[in-house]
Coordinates of C-alpha atoms and ligand atoms in Angstrom, one line a residue:
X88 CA -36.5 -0.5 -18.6
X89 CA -33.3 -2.4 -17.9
X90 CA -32.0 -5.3 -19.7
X91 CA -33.3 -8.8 -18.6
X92 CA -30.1 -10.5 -17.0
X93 CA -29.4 -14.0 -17.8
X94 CA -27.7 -16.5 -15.9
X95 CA -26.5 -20.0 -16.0
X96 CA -25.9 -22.1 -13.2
X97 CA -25.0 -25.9 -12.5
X98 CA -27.3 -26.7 -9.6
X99 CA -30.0 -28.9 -8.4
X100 CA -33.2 -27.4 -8.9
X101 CA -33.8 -28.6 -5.4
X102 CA -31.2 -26.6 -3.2
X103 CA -31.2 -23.9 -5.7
X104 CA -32.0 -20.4 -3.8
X105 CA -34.7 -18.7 -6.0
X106 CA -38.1 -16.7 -5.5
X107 CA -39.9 -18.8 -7.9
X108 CA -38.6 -22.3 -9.3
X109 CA -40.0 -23.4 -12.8
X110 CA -40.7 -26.2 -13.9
X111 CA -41.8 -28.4 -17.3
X112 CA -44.7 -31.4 -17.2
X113 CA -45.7 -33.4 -20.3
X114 CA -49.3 -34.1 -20.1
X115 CA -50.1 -37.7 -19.5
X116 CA -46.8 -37.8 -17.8
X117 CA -48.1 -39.7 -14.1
X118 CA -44.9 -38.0 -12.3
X119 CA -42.6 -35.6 -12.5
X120 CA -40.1 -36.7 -13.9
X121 CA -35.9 -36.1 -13.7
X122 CA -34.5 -33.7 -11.5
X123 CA -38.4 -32.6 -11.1
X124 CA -38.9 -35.9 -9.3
X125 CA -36.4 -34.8 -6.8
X126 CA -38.5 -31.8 -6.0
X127 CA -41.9 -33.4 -6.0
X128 CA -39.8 -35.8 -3.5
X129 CA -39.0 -33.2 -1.5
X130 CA -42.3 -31.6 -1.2
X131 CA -43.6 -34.8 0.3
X132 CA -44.8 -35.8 -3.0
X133 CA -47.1 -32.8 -3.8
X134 CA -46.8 -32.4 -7.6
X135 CA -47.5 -36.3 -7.8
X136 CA -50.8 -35.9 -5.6
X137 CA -52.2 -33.0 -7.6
X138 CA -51.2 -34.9 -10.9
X139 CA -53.1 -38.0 -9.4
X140 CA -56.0 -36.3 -8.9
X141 CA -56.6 -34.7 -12.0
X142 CA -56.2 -31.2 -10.7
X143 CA -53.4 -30.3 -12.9
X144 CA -52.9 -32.5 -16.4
X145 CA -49.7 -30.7 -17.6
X146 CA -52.1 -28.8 -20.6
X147 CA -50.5 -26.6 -23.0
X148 CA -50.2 -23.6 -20.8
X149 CA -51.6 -24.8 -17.7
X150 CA -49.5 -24.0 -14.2
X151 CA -49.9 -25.3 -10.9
X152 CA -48.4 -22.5 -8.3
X153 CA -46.6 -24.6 -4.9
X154 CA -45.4 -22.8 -1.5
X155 CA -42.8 -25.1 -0.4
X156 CA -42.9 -25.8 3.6
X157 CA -39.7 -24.5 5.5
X158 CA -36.3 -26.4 4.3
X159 CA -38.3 -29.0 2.0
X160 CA -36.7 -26.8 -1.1
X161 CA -34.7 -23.8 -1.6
X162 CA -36.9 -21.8 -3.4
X163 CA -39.8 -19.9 -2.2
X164 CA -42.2 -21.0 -4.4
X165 CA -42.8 -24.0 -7.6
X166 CA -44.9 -23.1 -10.3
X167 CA -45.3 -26.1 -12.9
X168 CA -45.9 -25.4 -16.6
X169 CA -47.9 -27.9 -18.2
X170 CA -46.1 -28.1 -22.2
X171 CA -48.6 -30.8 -23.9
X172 CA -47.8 -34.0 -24.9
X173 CA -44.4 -34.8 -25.2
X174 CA -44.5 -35.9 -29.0
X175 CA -45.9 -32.6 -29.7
X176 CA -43.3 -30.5 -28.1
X177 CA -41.2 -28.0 -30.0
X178 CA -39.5 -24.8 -29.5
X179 CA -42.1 -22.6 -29.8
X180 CA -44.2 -24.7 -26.9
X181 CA -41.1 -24.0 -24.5
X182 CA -41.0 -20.4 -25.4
X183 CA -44.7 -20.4 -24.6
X184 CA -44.2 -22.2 -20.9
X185 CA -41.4 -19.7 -20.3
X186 CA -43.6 -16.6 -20.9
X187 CA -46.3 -18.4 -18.6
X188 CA -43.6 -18.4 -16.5
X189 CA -42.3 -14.4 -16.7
X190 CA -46.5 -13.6 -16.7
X191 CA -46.9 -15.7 -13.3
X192 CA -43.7 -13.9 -12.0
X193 CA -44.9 -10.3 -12.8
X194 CA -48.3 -11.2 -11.3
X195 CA -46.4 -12.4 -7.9
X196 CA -44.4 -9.3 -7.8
X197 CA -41.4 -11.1 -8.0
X198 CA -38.1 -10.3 -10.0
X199 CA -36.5 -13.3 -10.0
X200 CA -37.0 -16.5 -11.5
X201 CA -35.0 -19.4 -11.8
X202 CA -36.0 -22.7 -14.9
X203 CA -35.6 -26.2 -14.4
X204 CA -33.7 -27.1 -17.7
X205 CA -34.6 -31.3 -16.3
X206 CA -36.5 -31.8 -19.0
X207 CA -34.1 -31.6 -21.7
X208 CA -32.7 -35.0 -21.5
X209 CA -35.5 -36.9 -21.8
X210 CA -36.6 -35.1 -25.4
X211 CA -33.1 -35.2 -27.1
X212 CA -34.8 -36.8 -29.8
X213 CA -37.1 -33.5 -30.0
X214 CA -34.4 -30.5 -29.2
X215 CA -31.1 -30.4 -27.8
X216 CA -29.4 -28.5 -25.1
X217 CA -28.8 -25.7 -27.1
X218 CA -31.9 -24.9 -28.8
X219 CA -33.7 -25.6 -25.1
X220 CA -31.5 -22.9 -23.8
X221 CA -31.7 -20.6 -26.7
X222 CA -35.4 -20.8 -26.8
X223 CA -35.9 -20.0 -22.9
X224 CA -33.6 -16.8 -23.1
X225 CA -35.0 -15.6 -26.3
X226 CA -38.6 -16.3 -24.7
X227 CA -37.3 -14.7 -21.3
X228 CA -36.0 -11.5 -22.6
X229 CA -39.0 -11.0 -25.1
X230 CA -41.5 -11.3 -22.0
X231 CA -39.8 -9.2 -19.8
X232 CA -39.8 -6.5 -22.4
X233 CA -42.2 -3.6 -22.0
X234 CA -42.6 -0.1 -22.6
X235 CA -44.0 2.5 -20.0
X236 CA -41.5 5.7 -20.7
X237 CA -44.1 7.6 -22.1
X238 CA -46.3 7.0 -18.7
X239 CA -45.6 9.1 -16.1
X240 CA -48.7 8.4 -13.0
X241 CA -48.7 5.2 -10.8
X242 CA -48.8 3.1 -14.1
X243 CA -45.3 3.2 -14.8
X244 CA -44.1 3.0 -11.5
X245 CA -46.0 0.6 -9.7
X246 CA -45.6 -2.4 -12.4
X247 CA -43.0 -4.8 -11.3
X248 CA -40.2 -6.3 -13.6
X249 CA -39.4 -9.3 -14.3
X250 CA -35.1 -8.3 -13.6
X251 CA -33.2 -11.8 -13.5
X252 CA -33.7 -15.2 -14.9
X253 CA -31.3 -18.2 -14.0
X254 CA -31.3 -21.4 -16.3
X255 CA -30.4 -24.0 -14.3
X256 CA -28.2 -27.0 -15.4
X257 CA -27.4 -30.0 -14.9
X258 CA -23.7 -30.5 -15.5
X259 CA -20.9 -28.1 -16.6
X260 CA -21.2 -29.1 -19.9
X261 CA -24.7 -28.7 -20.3
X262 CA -23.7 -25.0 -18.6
X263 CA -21.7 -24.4 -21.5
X264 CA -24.3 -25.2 -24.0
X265 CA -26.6 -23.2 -22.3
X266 CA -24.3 -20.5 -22.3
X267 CA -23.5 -20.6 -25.8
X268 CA -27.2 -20.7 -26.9
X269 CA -27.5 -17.8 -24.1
X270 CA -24.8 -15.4 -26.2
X271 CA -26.9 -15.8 -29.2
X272 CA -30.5 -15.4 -27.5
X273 CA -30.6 -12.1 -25.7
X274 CA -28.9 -10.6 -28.5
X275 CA -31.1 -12.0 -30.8
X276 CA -33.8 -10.7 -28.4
X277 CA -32.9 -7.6 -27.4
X278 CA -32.9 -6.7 -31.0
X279 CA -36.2 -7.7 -31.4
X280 CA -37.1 -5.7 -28.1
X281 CA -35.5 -2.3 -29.7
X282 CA -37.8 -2.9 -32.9
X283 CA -40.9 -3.4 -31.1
X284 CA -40.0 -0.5 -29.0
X285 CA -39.3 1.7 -32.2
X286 CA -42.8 0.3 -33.5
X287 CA -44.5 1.2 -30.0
X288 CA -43.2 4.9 -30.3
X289 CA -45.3 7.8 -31.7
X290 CA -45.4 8.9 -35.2
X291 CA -44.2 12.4 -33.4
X292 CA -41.3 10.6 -32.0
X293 CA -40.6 8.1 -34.7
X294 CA -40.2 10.2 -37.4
X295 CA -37.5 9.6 -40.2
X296 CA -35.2 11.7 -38.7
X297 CA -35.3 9.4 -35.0
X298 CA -35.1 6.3 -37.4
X299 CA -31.7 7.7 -38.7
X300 CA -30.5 8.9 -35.7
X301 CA -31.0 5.4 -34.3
X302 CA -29.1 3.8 -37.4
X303 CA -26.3 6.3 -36.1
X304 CA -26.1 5.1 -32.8
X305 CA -26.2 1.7 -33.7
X306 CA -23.5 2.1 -36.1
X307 CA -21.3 3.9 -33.7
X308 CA -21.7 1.3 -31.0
X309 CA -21.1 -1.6 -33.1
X310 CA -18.8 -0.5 -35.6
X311 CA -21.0 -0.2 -38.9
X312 CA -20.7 2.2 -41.5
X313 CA -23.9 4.9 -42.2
X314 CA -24.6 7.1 -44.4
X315 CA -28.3 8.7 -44.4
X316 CA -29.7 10.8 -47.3
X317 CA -31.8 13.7 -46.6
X318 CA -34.6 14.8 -48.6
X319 CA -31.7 16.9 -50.7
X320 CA -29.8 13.9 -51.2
X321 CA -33.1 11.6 -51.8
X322 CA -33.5 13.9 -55.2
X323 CA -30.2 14.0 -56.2
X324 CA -30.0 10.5 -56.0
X325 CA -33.0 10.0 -58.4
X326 CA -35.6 8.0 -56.2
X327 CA -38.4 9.7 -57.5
X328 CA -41.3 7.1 -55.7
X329 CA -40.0 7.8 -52.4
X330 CA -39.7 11.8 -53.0
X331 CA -43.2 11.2 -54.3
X332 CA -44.1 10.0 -51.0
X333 CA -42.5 12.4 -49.2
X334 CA -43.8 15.3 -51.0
X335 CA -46.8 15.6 -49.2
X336 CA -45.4 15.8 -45.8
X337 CA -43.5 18.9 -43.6
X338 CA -41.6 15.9 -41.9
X339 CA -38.3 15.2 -43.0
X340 CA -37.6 12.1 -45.0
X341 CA -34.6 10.0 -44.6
X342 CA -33.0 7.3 -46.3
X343 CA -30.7 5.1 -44.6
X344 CA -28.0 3.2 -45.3
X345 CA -26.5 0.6 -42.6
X346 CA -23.2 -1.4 -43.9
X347 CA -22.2 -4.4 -42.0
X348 CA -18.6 -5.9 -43.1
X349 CA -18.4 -9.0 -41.4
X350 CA -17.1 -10.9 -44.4
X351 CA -14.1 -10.9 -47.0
X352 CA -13.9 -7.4 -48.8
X353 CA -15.2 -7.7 -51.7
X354 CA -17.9 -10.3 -50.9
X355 CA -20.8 -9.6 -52.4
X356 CA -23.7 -8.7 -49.1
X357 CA -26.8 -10.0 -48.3
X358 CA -29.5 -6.6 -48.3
X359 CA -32.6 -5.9 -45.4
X360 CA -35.2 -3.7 -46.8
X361 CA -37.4 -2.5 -44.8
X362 CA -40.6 -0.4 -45.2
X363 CA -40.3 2.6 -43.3
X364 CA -43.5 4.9 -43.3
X365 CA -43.3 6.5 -40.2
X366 CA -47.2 7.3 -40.2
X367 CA -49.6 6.5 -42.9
X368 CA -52.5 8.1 -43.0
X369 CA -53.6 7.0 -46.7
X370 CA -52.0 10.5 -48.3
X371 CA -54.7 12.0 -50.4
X372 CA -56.6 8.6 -50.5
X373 CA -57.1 9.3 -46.9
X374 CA -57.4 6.1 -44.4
X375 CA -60.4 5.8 -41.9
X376 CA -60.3 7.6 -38.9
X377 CA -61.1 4.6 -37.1
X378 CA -58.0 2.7 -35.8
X379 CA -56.0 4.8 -37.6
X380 CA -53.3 5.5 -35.0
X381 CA -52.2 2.3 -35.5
X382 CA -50.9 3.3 -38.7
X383 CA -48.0 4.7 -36.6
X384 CA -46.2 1.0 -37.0
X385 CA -46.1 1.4 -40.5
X386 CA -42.4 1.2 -39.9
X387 CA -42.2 -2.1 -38.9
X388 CA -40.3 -3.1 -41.4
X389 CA -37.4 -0.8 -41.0
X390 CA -37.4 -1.5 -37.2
X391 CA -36.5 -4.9 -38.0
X392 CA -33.9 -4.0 -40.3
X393 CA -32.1 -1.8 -38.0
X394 CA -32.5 -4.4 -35.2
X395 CA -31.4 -7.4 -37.1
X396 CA -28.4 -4.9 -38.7
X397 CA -27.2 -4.5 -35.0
X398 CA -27.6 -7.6 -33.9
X399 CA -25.8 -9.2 -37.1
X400 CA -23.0 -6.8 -35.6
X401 CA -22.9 -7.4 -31.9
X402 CA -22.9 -11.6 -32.9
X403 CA -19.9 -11.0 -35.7
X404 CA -21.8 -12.5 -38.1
X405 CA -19.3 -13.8 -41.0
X406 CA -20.9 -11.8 -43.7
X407 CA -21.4 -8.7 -45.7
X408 CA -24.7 -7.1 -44.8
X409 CA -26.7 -4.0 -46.1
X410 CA -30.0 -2.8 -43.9
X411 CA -31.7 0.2 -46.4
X412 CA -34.3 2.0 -44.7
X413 CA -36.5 4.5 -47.3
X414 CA -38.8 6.1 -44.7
X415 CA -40.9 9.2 -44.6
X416 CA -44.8 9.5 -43.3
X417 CA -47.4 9.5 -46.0
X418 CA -50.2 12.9 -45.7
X419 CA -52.4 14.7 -47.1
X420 CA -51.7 18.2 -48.0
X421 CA -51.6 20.4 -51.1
X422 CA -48.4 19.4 -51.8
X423 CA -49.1 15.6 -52.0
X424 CA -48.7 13.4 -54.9
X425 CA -52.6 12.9 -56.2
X426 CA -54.4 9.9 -57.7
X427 CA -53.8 9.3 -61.0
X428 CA -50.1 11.6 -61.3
X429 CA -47.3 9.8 -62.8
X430 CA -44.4 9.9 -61.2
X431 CA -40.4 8.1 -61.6
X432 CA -38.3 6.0 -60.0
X433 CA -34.5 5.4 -59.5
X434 CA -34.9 2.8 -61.7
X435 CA -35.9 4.7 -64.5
X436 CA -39.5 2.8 -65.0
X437 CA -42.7 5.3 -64.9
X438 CA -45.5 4.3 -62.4
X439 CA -49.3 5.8 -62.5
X440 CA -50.1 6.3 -58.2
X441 CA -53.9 5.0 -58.6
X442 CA -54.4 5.1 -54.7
X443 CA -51.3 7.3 -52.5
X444 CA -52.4 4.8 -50.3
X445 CA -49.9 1.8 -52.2
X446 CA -47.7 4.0 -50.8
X447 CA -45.8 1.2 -49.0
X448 CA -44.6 -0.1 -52.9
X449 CA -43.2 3.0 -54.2
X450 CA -40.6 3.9 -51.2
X451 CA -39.8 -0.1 -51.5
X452 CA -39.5 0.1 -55.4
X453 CA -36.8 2.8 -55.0
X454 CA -34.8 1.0 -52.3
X455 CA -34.7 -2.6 -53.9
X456 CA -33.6 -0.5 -57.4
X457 CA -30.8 1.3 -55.1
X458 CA -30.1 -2.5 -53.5
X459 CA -29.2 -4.1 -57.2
X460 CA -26.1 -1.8 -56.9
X461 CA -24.4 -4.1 -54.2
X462 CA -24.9 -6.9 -56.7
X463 CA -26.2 -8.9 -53.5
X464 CA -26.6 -12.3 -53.4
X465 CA -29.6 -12.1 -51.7
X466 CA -32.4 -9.5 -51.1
X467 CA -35.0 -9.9 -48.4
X468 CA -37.4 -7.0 -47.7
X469 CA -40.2 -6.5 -44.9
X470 CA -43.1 -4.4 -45.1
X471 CA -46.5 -4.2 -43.9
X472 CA -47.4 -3.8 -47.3
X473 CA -51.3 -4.7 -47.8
X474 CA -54.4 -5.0 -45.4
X475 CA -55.4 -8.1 -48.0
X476 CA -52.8 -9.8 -46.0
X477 CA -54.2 -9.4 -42.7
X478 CA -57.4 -11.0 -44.6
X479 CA -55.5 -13.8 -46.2
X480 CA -54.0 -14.8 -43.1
X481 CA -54.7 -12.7 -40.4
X482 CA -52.1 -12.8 -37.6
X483 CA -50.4 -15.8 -38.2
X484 CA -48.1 -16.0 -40.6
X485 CA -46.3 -13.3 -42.4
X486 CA -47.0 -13.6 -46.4
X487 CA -43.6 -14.7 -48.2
X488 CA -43.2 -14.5 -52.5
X489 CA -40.2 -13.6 -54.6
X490 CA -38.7 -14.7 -57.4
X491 CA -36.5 -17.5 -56.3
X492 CA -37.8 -20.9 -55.0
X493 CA -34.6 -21.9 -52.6
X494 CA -34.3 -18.8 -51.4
X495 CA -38.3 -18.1 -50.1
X496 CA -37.4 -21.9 -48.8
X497 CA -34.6 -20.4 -46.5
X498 CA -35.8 -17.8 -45.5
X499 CA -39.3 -19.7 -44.5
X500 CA -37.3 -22.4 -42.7
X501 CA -35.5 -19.4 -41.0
X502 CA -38.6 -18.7 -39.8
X503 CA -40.2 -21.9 -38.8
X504 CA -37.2 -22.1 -36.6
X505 CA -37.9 -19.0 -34.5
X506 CA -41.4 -19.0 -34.3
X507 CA -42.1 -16.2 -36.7
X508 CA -43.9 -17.8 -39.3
X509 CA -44.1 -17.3 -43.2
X510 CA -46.5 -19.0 -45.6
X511 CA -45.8 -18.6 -49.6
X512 CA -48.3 -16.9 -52.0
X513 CA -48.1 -17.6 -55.6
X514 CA -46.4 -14.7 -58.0
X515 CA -47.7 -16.3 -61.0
X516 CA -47.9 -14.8 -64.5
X517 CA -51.7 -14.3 -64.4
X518 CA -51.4 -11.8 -61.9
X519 CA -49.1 -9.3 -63.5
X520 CA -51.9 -7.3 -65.9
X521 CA -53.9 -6.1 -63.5
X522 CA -51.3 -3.7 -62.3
X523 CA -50.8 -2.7 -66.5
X524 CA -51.4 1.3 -66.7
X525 CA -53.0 2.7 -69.7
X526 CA -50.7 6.0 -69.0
X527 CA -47.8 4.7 -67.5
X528 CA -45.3 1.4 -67.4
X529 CA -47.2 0.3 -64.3
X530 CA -49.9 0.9 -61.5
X531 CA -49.3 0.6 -57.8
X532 CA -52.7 -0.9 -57.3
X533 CA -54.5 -4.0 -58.8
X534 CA -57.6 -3.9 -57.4
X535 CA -59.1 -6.0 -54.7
X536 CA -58.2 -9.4 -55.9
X537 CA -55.1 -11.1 -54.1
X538 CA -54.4 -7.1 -53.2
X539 CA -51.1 -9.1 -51.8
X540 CA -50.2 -10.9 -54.6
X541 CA -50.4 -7.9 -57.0
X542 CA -48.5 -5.6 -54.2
X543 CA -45.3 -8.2 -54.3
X544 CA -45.4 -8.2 -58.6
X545 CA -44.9 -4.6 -58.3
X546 CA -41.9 -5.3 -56.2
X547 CA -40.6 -8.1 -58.0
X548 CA -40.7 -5.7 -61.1
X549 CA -37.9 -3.6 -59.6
X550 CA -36.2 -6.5 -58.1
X551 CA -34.7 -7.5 -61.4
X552 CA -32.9 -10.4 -61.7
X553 CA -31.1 -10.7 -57.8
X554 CA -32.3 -13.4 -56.0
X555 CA -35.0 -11.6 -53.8
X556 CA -38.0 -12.8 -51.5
X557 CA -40.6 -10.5 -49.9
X558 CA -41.7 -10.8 -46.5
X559 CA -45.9 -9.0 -45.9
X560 CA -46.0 -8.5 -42.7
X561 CA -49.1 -6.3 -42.1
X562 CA -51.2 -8.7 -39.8
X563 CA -48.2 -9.8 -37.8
X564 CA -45.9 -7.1 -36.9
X565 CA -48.5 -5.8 -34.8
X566 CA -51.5 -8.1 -32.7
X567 CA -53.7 -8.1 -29.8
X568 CA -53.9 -12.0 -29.7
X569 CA -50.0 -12.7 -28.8
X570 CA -48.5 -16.3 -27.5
X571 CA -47.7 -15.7 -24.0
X572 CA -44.0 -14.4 -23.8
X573 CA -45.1 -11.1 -26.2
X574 CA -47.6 -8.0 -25.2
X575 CA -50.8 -7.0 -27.4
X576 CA -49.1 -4.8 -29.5
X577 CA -45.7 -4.8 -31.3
X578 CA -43.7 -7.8 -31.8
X579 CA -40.9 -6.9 -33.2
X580 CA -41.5 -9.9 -36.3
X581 CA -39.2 -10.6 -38.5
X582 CA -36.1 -9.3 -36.4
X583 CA -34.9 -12.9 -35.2
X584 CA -36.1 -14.5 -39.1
X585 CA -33.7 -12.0 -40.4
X586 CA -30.7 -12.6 -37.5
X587 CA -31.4 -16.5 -38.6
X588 CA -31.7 -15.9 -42.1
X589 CA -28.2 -14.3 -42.4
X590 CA -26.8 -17.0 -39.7
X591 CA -28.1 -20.2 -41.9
X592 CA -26.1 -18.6 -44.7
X593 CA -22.9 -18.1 -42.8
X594 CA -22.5 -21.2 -41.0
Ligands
BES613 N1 -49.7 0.3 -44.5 C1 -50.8 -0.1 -45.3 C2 -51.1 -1.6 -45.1 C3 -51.6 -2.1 -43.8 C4 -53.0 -2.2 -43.5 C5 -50.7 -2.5 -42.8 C6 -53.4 -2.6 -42.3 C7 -51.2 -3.0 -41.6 C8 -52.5 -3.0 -41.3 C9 -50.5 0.1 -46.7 O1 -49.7 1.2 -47.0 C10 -51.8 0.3 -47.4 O2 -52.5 1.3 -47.1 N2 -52.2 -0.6 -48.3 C11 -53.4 -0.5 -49.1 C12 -53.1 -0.8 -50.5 C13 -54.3 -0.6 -51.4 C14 -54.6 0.9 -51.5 C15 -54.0 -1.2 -52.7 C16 -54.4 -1.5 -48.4 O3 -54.0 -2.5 -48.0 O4 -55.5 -1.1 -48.3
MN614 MN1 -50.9 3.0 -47.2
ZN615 ZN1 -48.5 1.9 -45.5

C-alpha cells in the first residue's frame, strides 16, 4: 500500500475543509476547550450538550462521532477522542486517540482526516509542540499501515485506506514545529512499517536471501555500505554456531553487514544485532505443531535492524552505525546439528547444543563476537530469544539485561519515550552455572528456571567487555492484543527504541 501522506497546515479547525475533523477531550473537562470551543460554538453547542449529559465523559479511548449541519463547520464530520484525565496524559495516550481516530476513519470509508492540535497549549507542562506532533504522525503512519499483497479476492480490494492526514496548527510557528517533529516521525515510522511488513511475510518469502537483498536495496537507496556473507563466506569466516544452525536447512544462510557512516571517520560505531531465524521450527528438538507458523517472525530482530539502519540513514543521523544480521531458518533434517553435539564459534569458545531449539543464542553468539571487531561503543542486540519471556511479561514490555548499568538505562529511557517498553532482568552471578557443560565451555540451555535470564548470560559471555545490553523481545514483537494505532500481529518493536537510542546518543 502507498505511503500515509502527512500534512501541516495553519488553519482553524473550524473553516478547515476535511472529511472527518479530530478532536482531543480531557475527561472531567465540562467544555471543550481552545480552538475546540470554537467548534462546539459552531455546532450550536453540541459537544457541550452531549458532555452535559453524561453521554460522552472524554474516557481513555472513548469517541463521540458529530454530522455538522450545512455551513456550521467545514468539515463533514467531528469525531471526539476522549484521552483521560489531563494529569494522566502522555505520549503514548495521544498515539492511542490518533489510532482511534485512523480505526474510525477506515470504518467510515473515508481517506482523509484532518487533527485538532488545540490541545497542545493547554498541557505544555505535559508535552510540547514537538513531541505532540511527533507522536500524532508516528501514531498516524503506524495505523494506516497494513498488509494485503499476498490477498488477491474482494479482501484486498474492497478495504479502504486511510491515504492523507493533516495536523492542523495554530500559528506558523507552531507549523514549523510540527513539521520538524513531522520529518522525524514518518521516517521513524515508516521504518517500523517495513519491519513489521518483513515480519508479516512468509518464511518462503522471507528467507535469508530476501533479508539480504533488502539490506541491498536499503543500502543503495540511502547510501550505506553492504557486504553479505554467503554460507561460503559464513565458514571461512569461522562462525561455527551460526553454520551450526544452518546446517540443517536446504535454505541459504546469509550474513549481513549494514555500515552506516554518519559520523567522523574513524569514530568508533554504535552495533544493531539482530536475531534473524527466518523460520524456527525447533531443529531436531522439533517445536509443536500448534501455532507453529508463527515461528515465521523469528526474524524480528533483524527486521528492526534493517529498519532502524535505514532510517538512521534517511534522518543523517551524526554517527557511525553497524546493523549485523546472522539469519538462516532452523530444521530438522539429517543434516542438522543434534542434541548433545559440540560445536564452535567465531569466538573460539566450545558450546554443548542441549536443545537446537536455543538456537536463537548461537547465531547471536557469533555476530556479537564478529561485532567486538568494530571496537563499538555500544552494542544493543534484539531477539525473540526465549518463550520464558512471554511468561515473565507477556506482551508488555520487551525484557532488557547486559552488562552495563547506564547503558540498559538509555536504552530503557529510549524506550519509555516511544512507547516500546523495556523492563530489566537481573544477570546476576547465581545464574551463570546452570548453563556449565560437563563436555564443553558452555550449554545453550539452563533449564526452566529464569529460561530468560540464563539465555542473556550466554550472550553476555560472547559480549566481552564492550558495553552491550540485550533487548528479548519474544512476547512483543508479535501480539493479538495491540493499543489501537497497531494491527494483531507484527509490530515492528524495537525499530523506533533503536532510531531513538542512536538519536539520544548523537544530540
Ligand atoms: N524463537 C524461540 C523463542 C520464542 C518463543 C519466540 C515463543 C517467540 C515466541 C526460540 O528460538 C526458542 O525456541 N527458545 C526456546 C529456548 C529453550 C529451548 C531453552 C524456548 O523458549 O522454549
Ligand atoms: Mn528456537
Ligand atoms: Zn528461535
Amino acid at each position: 500500500m502507498a505511503e500515509l501522506r502527512i500534512a501541516i497546515e495553519a488553519a482553524a479547525p473550524s473553516d478547515y475543509r476535511t472529511p472527518l475533523l479530530v478532536l482531543q477531550h480531557f475527561q472531567r473537562d465540562q467544555q471543550p476547550g481552545g480552538l475546540a470551543a470554537d467548534v462546539d460554538r459552531r455546532l450550536g453547542g453540541a459537544i457541550s450538550r452531549v458532555l452535559e449529559r453524561g453521554d460522552f465523559q472524554g474516557k481513555k479511548d472513548e469517541t463521540l462521532l458529530l454530522y455538522p449541519a450545512d455551513g456550521q463547520i467545514a468539515a463533514e464530520r467531528v469525531l471526539v477522542v476522549g484521552v483521560g484525565k489531563r494529569e494522566e496524559y502522555t505520549s503514548e495516550q495521544l498515539r492511542r486517540a490518533v489510532g482511534v481516530a485512523v480505526r474510525q476513519a477506515e470504518k467510515l470509508r473515508v481517506r482523509e482526516l484532518a487533527f485538532s492540535m488545540a490541545h497542545v497549549d493547554r498541557l505544555s507542562e505535559h508535552m510540547g509542540a514537538y513531541h505532540a506532533g511527533l507522536a500524532t504522525v508516528e501514531a498516524a503512519t503506524l495505523a494506516a499501515w497494513d498488509y494485503r499483497e499476498l490477498k488477491t479476492g474482494a479482501d484486498a480490494t474492497e478495504r479502504v485506506d486511510v491515504e492523507a492526514v493533516t495536523l492542523l496548527a495554530r500559528d506558523t510557528e507552531e507549523r514549523a514545529e510540527f513539521g520538524r517533529a513531522a520529518a522525524y516521525g514518518a521516517v521513524a515510522a515508516r521504518a517500523e512499517n517495513l519491519a513489521r511488513e518483513l515480519q508479516t511475510l512468509p518464511g518462503n518469502i522471507a528467507t535469508p536471501t530476501h533479508l539480504a537483498a533488502t539490506a541491498e536495496r536499503i543500502a543503495a537507496e540511502h547510501g550505506l555500505r553492504v557486504t553479505v556473507l554467503d554460507r561460503a563466506g559464513i565458514e571461512r569466516a569461522g562462525m561455527k554456531a551460526l553454520l551450526a544452525v544452518a546446517q540443517g536447512s536446504q535454505e541459504e544462510p546469509r550474513f549481513i553487514i549494514l555500515e552506516y557512516n554518519g559520523g567522523a571517520d574513524g569514530d568508533p560505531p554504535l552495533v544493531l544485532i539482530g536475531k534473524g531465524i527466518t523460520f524456527d521450527t525447533g531443529g531436531i528438538s522439533i517445536k509443536p505443531a500448534e501455532r507453529m507458523e508463527e515461528m515465521k517472525y523469528d526474524m524480528s530482530g533483524a527486521a528492526a535492524v534493517l529498519a532502524a539502519l535505514k532510517a538512521i540513514a534517511e534522518l543523517r543521523l551524526p554517527a557511525n552505525v553497524v546493523g549485523l544480521v546472522p539469519s538462516t531458518e532452523n530444521m530438522p533434517s539429517g543434516t542438522a546439528v543434534k542434541p548433545g553435539d559440540v560445536i564452535g564459534s567465531l569466538l573460539g569458545k566450545t558450546i554443548e547444543v542441549v536443545n537446537t531449539d536455543a538456537e536463537g543464542r548461537l547465531v547471536l553468539a557469533d555476530a556479537l563476537a564478529y561485532a567486538r571487531r568494530y571496537n563499538p561503543r555500544a552494542m544493543v542486540d534484539a531477539a525473540t530469544l526465549t518463550g520464558a519471556c512471554v511468561i515473565a511479561l507477556g506482551h508488555h514490555a520487551i525484557g532488557l539485561m547486559g552488562n552495563d548499568g547506564d547503558l540498559i538505562d538509555e536504552v530503557r529511557k529510549a524506550g519509555q519515550r516511544v512507547g516500546e517498553r523495556c523492563w530489566p532482568l537481573p544477570l546476576w552471578d547465581e545464574y551463570r552455572p546452570q548453563i556449565d557443560s560437563a563436555v564443553a565451555d558452555i550449554k545453550n540451555t539452563g533449564g526452566r528456571p529464569a529460561g530468560t535470564i540464563t539465555a542473556g548470560w550466554f550472550l553476555k559471555e560472547f559480549a566481552g567487555d564492550i558495553p552491550w545490553a540485550h533487548l528479548d523481545i519474544a512476547g512483543t514483537a508479535w501480539r493479538e492484543d495491540v493499543p489501537p494505532y497497531l494491527r494483531k500481529g507484527a509490530t515492528g518493536v524495537p525499530t523506533r527504541l533503536f532510531i531513538e537510542w542512536v538519536r539520544s546518543r548523537v544530540e
